[in-house]
Structures are given as C-alpha cells and as structure tokens.
Tab-separated table of C-alpha atoms and ligand atoms in Angstrom:
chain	number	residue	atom	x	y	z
B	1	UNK	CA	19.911	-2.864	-35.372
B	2	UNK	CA	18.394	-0.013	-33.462
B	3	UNK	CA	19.783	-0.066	-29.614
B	4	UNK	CA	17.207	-1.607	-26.872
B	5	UNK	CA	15.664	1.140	-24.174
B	6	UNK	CA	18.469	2.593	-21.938
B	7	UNK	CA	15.891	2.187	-19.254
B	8	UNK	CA	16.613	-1.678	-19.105
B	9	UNK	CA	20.370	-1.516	-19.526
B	10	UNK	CA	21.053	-1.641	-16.000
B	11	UNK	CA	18.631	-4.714	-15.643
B	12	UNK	CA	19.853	-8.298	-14.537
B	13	UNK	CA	17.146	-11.043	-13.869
B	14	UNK	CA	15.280	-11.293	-10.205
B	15	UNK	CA	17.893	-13.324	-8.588
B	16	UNK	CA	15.296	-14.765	-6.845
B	17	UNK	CA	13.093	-16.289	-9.441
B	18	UNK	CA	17.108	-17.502	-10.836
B	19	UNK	CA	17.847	-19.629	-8.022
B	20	UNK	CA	14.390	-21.010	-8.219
B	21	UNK	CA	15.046	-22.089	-11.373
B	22	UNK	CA	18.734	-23.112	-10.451
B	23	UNK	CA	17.339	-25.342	-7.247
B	24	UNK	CA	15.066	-27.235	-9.723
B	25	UNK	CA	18.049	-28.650	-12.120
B	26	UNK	CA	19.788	-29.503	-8.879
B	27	UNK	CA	16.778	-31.135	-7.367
B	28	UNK	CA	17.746	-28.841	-4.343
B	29	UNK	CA	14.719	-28.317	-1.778
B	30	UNK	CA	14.147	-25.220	-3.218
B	31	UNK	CA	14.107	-21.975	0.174
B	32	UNK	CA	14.681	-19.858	-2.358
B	33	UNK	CA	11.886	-17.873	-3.611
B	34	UNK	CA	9.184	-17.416	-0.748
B	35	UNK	CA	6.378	-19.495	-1.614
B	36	UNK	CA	4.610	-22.084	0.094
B	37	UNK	CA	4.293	-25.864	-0.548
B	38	UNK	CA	1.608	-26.853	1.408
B	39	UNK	CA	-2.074	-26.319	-0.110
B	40	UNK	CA	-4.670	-22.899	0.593
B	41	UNK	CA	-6.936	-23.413	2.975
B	42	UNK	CA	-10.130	-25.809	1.402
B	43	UNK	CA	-12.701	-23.511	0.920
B	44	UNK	CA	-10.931	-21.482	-1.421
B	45	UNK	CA	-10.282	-24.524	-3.603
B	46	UNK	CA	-13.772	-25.783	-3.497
B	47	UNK	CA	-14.691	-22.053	-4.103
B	48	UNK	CA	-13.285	-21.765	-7.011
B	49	UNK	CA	-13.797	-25.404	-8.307
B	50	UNK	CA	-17.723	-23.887	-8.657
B	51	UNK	CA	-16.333	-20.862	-9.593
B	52	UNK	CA	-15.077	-22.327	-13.003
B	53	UNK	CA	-18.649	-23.437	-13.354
B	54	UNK	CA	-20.337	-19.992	-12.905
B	55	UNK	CA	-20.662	-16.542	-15.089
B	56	UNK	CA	-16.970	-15.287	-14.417
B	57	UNK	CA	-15.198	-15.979	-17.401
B	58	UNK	CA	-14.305	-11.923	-18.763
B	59	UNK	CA	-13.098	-8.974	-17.695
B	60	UNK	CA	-14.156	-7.860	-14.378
B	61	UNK	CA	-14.455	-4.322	-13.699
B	62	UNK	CA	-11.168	-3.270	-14.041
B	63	UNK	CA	-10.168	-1.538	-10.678
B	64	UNK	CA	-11.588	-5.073	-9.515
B	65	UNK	CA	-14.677	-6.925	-8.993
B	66	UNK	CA	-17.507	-5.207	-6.971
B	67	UNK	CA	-17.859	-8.220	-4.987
B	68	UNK	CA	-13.996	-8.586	-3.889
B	69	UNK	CA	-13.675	-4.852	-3.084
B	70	UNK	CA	-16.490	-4.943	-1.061
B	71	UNK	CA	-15.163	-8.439	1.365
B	72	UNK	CA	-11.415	-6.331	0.753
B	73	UNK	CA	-12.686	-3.035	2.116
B	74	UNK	CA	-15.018	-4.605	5.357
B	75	UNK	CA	-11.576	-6.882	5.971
B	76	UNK	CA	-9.506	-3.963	5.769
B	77	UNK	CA	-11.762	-1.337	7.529
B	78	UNK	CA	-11.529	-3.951	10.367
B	79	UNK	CA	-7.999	-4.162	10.739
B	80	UNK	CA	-7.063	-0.733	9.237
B	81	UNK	CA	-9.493	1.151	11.985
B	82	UNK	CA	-11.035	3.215	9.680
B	83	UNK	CA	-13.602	2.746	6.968
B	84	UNK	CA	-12.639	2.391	3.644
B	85	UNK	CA	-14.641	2.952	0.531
B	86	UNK	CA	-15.034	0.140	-1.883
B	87	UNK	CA	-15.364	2.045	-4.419
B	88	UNK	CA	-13.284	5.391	-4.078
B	89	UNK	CA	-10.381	3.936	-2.355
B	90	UNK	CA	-9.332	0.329	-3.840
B	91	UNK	CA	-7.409	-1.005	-6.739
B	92	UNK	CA	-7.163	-4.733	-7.400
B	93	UNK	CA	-4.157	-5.884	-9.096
B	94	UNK	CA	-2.177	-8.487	-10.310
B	95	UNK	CA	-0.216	-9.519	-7.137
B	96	UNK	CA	1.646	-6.589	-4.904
B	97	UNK	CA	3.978	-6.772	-7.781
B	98	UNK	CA	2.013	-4.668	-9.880
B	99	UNK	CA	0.518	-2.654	-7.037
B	100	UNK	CA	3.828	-1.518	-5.935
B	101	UNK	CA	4.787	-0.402	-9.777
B	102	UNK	CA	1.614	1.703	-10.278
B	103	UNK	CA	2.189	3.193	-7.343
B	104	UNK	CA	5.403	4.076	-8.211
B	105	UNK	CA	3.820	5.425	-11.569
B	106	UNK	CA	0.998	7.286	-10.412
B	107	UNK	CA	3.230	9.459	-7.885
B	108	UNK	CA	7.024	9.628	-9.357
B	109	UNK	CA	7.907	11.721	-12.371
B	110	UNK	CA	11.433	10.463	-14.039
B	111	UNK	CA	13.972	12.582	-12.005
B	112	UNK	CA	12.196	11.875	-9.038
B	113	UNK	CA	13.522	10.396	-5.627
B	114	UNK	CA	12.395	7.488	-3.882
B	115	UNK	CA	14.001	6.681	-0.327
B	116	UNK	CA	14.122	2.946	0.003
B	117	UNK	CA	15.740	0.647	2.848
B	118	UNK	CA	18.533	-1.656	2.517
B	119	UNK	CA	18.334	-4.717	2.751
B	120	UNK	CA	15.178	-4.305	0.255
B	121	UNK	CA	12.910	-6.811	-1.456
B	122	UNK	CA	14.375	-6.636	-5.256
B	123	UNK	CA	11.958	-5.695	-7.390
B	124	UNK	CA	11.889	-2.149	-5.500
B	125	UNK	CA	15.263	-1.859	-7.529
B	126	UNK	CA	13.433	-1.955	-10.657
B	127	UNK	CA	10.388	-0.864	-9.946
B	128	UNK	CA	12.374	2.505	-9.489
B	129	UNK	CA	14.132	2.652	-12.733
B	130	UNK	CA	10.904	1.489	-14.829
B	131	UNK	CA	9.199	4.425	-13.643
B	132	UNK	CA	12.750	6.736	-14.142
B	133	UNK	CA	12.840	7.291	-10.145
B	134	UNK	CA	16.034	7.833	-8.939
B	135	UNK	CA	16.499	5.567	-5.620
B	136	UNK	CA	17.869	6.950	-2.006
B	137	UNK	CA	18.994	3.995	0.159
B	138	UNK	CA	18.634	4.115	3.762
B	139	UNK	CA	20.482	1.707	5.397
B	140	UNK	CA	19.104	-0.575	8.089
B	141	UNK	CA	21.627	-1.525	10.739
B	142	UNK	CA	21.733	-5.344	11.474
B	143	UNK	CA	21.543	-6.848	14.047
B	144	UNK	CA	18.638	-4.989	14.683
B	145	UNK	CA	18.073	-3.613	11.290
B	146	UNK	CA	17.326	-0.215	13.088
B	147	UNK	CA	17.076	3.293	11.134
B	148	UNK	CA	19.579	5.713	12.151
B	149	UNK	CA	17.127	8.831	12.469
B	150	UNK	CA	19.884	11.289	11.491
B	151	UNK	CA	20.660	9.229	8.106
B	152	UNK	CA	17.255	9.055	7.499
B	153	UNK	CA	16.303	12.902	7.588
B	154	UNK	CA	19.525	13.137	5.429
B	155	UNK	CA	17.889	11.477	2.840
B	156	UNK	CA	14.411	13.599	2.765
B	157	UNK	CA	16.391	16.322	2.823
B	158	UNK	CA	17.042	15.470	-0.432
B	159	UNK	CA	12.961	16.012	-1.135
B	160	UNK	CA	12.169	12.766	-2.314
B	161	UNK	CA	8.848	12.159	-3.233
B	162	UNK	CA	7.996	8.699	-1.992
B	163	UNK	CA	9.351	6.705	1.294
B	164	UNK	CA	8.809	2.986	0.459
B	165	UNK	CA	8.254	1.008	3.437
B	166	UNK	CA	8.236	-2.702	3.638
B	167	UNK	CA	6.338	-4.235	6.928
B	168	UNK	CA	7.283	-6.599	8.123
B	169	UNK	CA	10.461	-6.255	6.439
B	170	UNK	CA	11.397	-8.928	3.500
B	171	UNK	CA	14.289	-10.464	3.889
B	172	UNK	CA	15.208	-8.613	7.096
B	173	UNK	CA	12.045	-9.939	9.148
B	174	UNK	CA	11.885	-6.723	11.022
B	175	UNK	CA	8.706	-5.437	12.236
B	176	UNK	CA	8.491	-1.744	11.983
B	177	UNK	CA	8.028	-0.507	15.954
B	178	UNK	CA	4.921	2.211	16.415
B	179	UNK	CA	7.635	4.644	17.265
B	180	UNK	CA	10.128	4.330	14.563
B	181	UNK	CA	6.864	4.793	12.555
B	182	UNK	CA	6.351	7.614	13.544
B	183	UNK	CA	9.717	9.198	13.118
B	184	UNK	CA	9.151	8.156	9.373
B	185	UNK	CA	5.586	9.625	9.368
B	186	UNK	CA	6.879	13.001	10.844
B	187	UNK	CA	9.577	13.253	8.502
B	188	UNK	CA	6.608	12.341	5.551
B	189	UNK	CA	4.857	15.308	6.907
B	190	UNK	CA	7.886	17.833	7.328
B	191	UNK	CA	9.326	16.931	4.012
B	192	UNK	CA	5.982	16.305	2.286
B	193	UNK	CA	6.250	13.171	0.845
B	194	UNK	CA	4.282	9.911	0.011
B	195	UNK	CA	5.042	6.772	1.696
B	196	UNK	CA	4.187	3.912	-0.467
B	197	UNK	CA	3.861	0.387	1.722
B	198	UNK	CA	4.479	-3.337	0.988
B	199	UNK	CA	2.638	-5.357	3.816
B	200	UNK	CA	2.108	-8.170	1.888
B	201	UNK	CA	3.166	-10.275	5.443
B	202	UNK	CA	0.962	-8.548	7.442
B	203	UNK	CA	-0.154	-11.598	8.959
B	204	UNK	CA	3.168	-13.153	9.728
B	205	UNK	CA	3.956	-11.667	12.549
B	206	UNK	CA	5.310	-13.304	15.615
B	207	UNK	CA	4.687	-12.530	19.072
B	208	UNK	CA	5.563	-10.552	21.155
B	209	UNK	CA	5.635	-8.146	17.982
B	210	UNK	CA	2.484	-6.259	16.491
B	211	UNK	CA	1.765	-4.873	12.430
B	212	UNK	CA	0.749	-1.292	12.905
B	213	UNK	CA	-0.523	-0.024	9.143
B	214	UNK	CA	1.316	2.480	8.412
B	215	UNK	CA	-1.321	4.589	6.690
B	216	UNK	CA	-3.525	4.035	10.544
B	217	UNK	CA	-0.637	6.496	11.672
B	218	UNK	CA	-2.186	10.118	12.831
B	219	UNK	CA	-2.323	12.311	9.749
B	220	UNK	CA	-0.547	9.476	7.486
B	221	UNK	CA	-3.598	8.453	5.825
B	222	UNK	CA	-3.671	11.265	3.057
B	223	UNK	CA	-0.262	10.670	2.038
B	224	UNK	CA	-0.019	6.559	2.141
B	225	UNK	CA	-0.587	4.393	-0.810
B	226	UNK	CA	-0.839	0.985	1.046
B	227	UNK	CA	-0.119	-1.795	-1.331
B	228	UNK	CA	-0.861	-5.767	-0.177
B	229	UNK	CA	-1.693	-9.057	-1.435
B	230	UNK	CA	-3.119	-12.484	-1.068
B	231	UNK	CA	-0.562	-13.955	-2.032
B	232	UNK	CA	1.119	-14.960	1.541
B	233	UNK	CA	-2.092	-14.442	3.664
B	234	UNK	CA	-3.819	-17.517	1.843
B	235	UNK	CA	-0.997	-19.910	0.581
B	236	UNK	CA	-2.290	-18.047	-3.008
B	237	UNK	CA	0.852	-16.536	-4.769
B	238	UNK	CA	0.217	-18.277	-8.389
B	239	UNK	CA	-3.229	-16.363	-8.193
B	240	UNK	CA	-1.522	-13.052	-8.892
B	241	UNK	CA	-4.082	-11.048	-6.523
B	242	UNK	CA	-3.016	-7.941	-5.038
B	243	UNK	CA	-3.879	-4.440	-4.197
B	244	UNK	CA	-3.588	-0.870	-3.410
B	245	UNK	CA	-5.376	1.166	-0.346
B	246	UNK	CA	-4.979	4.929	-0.805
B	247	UNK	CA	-7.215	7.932	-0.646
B	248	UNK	CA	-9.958	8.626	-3.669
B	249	UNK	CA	-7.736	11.710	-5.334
B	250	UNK	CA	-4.904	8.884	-5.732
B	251	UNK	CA	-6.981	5.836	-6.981
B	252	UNK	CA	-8.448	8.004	-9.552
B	253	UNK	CA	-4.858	8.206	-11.333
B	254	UNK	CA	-4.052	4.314	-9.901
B	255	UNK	CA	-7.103	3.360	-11.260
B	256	UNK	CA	-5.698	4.742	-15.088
B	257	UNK	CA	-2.149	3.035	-14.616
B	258	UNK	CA	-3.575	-0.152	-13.512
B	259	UNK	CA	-6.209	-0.378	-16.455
B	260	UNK	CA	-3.278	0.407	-18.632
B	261	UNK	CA	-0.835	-1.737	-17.573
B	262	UNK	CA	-2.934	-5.009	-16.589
B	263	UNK	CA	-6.524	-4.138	-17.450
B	264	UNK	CA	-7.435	-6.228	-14.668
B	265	UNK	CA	-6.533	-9.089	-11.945
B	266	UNK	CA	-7.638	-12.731	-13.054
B	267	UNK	CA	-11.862	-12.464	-12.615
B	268	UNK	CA	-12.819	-16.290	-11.520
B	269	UNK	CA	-9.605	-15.883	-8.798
B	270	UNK	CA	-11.103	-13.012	-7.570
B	271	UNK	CA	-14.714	-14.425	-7.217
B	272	UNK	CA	-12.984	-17.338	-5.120
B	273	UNK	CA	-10.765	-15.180	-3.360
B	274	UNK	CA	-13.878	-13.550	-1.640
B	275	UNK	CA	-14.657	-16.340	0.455
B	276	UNK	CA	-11.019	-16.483	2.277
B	277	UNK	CA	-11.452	-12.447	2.876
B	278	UNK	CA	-14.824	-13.316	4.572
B	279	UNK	CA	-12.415	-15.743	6.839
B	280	UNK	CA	-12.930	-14.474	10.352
B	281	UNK	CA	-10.172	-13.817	13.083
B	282	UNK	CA	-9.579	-17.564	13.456
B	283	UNK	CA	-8.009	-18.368	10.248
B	284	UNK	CA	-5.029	-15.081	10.810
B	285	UNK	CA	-3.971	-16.855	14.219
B	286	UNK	CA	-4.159	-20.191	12.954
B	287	UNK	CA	-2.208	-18.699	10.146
B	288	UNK	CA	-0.069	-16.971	13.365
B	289	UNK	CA	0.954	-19.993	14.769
B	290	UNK	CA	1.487	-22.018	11.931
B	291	UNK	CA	4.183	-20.048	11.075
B	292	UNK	CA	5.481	-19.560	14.526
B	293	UNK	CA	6.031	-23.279	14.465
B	294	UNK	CA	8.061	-23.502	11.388
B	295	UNK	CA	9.858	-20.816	12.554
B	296	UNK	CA	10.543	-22.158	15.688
B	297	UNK	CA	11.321	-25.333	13.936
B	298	UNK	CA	14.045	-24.225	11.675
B	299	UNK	CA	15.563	-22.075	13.914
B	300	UNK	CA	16.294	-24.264	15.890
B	301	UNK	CA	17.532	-26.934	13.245
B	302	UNK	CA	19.589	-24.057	12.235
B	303	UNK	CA	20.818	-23.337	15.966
B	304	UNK	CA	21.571	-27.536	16.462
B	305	UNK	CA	23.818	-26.838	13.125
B	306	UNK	CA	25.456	-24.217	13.979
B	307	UNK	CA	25.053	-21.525	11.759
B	308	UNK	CA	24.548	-18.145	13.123
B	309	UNK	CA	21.243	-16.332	11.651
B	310	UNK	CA	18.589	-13.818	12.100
B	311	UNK	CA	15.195	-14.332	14.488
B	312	UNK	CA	12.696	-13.027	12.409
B	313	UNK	CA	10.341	-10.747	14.079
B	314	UNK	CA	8.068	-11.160	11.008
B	315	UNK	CA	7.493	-12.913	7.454
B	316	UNK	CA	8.860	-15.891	6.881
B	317	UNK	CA	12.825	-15.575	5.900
B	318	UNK	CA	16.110	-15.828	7.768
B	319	UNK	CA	19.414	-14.834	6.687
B	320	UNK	CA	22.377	-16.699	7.300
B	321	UNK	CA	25.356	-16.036	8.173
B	322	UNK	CA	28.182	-17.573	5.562
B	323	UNK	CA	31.387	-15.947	6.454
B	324	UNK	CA	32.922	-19.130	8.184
B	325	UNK	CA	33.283	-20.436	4.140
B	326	UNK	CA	35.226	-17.432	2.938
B	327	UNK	CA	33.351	-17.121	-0.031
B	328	UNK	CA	34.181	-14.064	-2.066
B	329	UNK	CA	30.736	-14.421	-4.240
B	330	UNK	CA	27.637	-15.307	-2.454
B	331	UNK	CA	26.115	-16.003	-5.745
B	332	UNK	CA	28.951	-18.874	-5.921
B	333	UNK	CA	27.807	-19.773	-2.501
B	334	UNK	CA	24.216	-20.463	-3.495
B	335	UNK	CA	25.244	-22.011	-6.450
B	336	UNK	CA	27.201	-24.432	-4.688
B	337	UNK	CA	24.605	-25.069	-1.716
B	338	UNK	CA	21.868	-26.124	-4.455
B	339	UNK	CA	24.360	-28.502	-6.141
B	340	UNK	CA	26.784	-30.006	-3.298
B	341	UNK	CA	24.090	-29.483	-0.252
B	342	UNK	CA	20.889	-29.459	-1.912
B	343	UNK	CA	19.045	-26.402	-0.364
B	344	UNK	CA	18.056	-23.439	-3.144
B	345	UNK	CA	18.649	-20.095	-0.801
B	346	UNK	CA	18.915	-16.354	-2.248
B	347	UNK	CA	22.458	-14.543	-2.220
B	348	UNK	CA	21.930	-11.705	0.503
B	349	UNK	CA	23.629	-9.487	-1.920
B	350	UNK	CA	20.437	-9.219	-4.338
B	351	UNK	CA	18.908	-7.237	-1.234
B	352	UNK	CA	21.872	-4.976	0.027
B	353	UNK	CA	22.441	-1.494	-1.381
B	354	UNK	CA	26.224	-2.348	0.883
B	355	UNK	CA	28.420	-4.556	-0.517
B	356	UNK	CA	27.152	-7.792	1.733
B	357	UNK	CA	29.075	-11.133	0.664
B	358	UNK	CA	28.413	-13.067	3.587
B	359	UNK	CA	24.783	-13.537	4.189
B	360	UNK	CA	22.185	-15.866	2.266
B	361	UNK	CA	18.369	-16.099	2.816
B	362	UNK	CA	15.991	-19.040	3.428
B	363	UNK	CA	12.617	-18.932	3.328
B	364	UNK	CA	10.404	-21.722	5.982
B	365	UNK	CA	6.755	-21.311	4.084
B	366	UNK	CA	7.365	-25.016	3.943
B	367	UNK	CA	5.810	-27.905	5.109
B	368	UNK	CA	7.260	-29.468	8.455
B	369	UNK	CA	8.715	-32.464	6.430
B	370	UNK	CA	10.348	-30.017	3.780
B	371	UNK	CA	12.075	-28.216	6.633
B	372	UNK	CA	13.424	-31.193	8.494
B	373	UNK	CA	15.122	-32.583	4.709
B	374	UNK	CA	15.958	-29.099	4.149
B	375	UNK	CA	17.521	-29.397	7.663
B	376	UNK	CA	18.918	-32.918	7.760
B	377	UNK	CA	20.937	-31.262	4.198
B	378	UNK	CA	22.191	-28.693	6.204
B	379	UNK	CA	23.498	-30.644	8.714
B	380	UNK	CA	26.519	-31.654	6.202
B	381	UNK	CA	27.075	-28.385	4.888
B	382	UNK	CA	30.676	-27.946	6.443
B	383	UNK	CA	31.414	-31.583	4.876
B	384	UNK	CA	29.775	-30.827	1.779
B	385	UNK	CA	31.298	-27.267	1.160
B	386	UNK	CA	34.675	-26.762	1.044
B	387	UNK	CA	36.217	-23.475	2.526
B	388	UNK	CA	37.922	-20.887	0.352
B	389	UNK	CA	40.197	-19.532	3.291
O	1	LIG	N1	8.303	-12.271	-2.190
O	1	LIG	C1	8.835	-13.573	-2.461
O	1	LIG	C2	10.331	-13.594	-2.227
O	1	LIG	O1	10.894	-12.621	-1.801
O	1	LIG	C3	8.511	-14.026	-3.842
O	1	LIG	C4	8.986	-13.081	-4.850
O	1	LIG	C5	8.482	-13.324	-6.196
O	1	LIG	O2	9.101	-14.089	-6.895
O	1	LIG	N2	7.384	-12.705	-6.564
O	1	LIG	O3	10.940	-14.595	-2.437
C-alpha cells in the first residue's frame, strides 16, 4: 500500500477534543474542552428559528454574507478604532479554526518560520505543519507568563515570517499588556514580519485588565491578520463562525484559501448571527461579569480545596497545579480524574513546547451548578487519587 503524507506523520489527535470524549464514558463533568453549557443569549435562537423559515438555504457569498460583514465590520470598527471595509478587509470562516489555518496559508511558504508562545492553544501545532511552517517557540515564563524580550528577539532573528499571538492567552489566561505589545510590534517592524492574532476571548477579560487589538497598535495594522470568532462571545461554538480582519492586499489571497478550503461559513448561522453583532455595549459587560463570577466562583472552590492554580487575567481556563500526586504522565492524571474524581480537565502538556508534567487545565464556561458539582468532586480528589510518590 502506498505510504500516507509525511506531512501527518507527526500528528496525534487534539488532546482536547480526546478528553472530551474520555469525560463522556466516565460521566465526568466534562472542564475539558472550553465550551459552554448554558444557552446563547434568546434573540439569537429566536433569530434563527425564523431564519430556517426564510431564503437562506445556499451558499452565501463565499468571503461571507453581505449582511454579516457589514454588522462584523461597524462592530469591529467600533472596538478596533478604525474603520474597516466590509468588503476589502473581511473573511468569514468556519470558526477561528479555519481562520487561523488560512492565515497561516496565505502568508507561510513550507520552510517558513512561525514564532509561537508556549504554553499555546494546540491546534497552532498543526496548523504549522499543515501549511509546512517550521515553528519557533517562545517561552512564556509562569507565574506571570511574561516574554523574556532578549529570547524573543532571538527568535526573529531567525527571520520568521509570522508572530502568532494569542490574546488573551488560552490556557495561560494572560492578557497581553499595551507595552509588551509593543515590544512584539517593534520587533514585527525591525524584522519585518506578520503577526497573525487569535482573540477569539476578546471579551473575557477581567478587570482591572484591558484587550488592546493588536493590529490598533501604531503602524501594526499593515502587517496584522486578526483572526476571531463567535464562538465564545455568544455561547455559539457548534455554529462554526469565525473570521479574519486584515488589510485588502491580504484578503484578496485569504479570500482564495478560504473559498478553497471551506467555500463558505454555514449561510442561515450567519443570517442569525447578525442580530447578536448588532448587540450593543450591554450584552459584552453582562458577558464581563458573568464570567467574572464563575471565575470568582471556582477560584475560590479551588482555593477552599487546596490546590494551587493560576488567576486568569482573561478567557475562561485555569491551570492546576498537580505535582503534590507525583504523577509522571499528566495524561494518566486526567485519565484518572475523569474516572476516580469525575472532572474531564486537559493535560497541561498538550500546550507546553517544555516538558510540563505537573499542570492540568479546567475550563469554568459552565453554569454555576456545574461548577459547584465540578467543585464538590474536587473536594475528594486527595481521597480519590492515590499518590505515586
Ligand atoms: N478553544 C477551546 C479549548 O481550548 C475549544 C477548542 C476546540 O475544540 N475547538 O478547549
């Protein structure tokens, strides 16, 4: 039989759609893959129950239906401080998922490099060997997950040709300051590279802290291919709506990946979609301190526990610290959690570059009542799971 692509032999699964799957035959209260349980907001249901009723049934335009770029771009323009053409400078695609691929495609040749920070959201991983980039990790330094400046100019030195920046930071929970952005968009500039974002929590962001768009940085808008989704601003992920933000002379080529790799985003989602970007400010800080209640919530279940963790700054995921168990595999670890404790979490090892055994994430886009049985679990853990010391 002839051999399968060498591009995929370095491929494993996402780990985190695995332990989704892994928390369901357990029955585990699955904090695994970030998605929430609690319904989108109403009018987007009711939107879309008349939706099913109206003329949307084919293809939209593929780049993305006039009607959605136009609600995308005002939204954006808004919050983005600049105006942005609905028609030169958007793509819509399915989820941030394939946003963040075409990107990748429409500015990497194979052989290129791609700088990209660990810890890191997984599919960056692959997303760099699909399109035969060759990946650069920079590493973030806990406890603040701070950029060493120095290691970082290392690594354009090595001309890469895309910086990809996730803000706020999945599974990390940093939130990128305006000055550490602008290290990164000086070095962009001196090294002349694109910078290729992932803000799909861009409205999880708690306070004190502040999302600055990258691509709103002086000079940083000609060389930044913002990519974002739905997905997490309106309780949407199953919808599969994302999109990308650049300048016109990189949409035109966007435009050409995306039509060949998805030919478009679902049409009737993106006709119902419209009505939550025409949401005004209310909904993002209702959104706002929804989540800072969960977050305060499980933090301090997890604090009551015992278990030493991260204080997200933004998004909606903590990792945990595990070492107390000796575990050698923090695959095991999870493994065990779903089955003995009954909480689905992520091995912190499927977003470290460093070899990181001791940290697992958990994601709180829960409802309150999922937490506290997520929490009352917990509370047994050092019953529940024997230590390997
Ligand atoms: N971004 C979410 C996570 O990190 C969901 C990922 C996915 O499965 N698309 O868990």
């Amino acid at each position: 039989m002839p051999t399968l692509s060498k591009r995929t032999e370095g491929f494993t699964d996402s780990v985190i759609r695995r332990m989704t799957r892994i928390s369901n035959q357990y029955g585990a209260v699955n904090l695994s893959q970030g998605f929430p349980d609690f319904e989108p907001p109403r009018e987007l249901l009711d939107r879309l129950a008349e939706v099913s009723r109206e003329d949307f049934h084919q293809y939209s335009i593929t780049w993305g239906a006039q009607n959605f770029r136009e609600a995308l771009a005002e939204k954006q323009s808004r919050l983005m401080g600049r105006t942005i053409d609905p028609n030169g400078e958007i793509v819509v695609t399915c989820g941030s998922t394939e946003a963040m691929m075409a990107a990748m495609m429409t500015v990497t040749d194979p052989g290129d490099k791609v700088i990209v920070f660990s810890p890191f959201y997984e599919n960056y991983g692959a997303d760099t060997i699909l399109s035969g980039a060759e990946p650069i990790y920079v590493p973030l330094h806990p406890p603040e997950f701070s950029f060493d400046p120095e290691e970082l100019e290392a690594a354009f030195r090595q001309k890469p040709k895309a910086l990809i920046l996730c803000n706020p930071s999945n599974p990390c929970g940093k939130v990128f300051t305006y000055d550490e952005l602008k290290i990164i968009a000086d070095l962009a500039e001196k090294y002349d590279s694109f910078v290729i974002t992932d803000e799909v929590y861009e409205h999880i962001v708690y306070e004190p802290y502040k999302h600055v768009y990258f691509a709103s940085l002086p000079g940083m808008w000609d060389r930044t291919i913002s990519c974002s989704s739905l997905s997490k601003t309106y309780s949407i992920t199953g919808w599969r709506l994302g999109y990308i933000i650049a300048p016109k002379r990189i949409i035109e080529t966007a435009k050409k990946v995306h039509d060949f790799l998805t030919v478009g985003a679902a049409a009737p989602l993106q006709e119902a979609a419209v009505t939550g970007l025409r949401f005004g400010d209310g909904y993002y800080k209702e959104l706002q301190s929804k989540y800072t209640e969960k977050r305060d919530l499980f933090l301090k279940g997890l604090d009551d526990i015992g278990i030493t963790h991260t204080v997200p700054q933004g998004a909606y995921y903590i990792l945990l610290d595990i070492s107390e168990f000796g575990f050698e595999s923090d695959l095991e670890f999870c493994e065990v959690l779903a089955r003995d404790v009954g909480v689905g979490a992520v091995p912190g090892s499927s977003f470290f570059r460093e070899d990181v055994n001791y940290l697992i994430r958990l994601h709180f886009a829960k409802k309150n009542e999922t937490l506290y049985e997520a929490l009352n679990r917990l509370e047994h853990i050092r019953k529940k799971i024997s230590k390997r010391i």
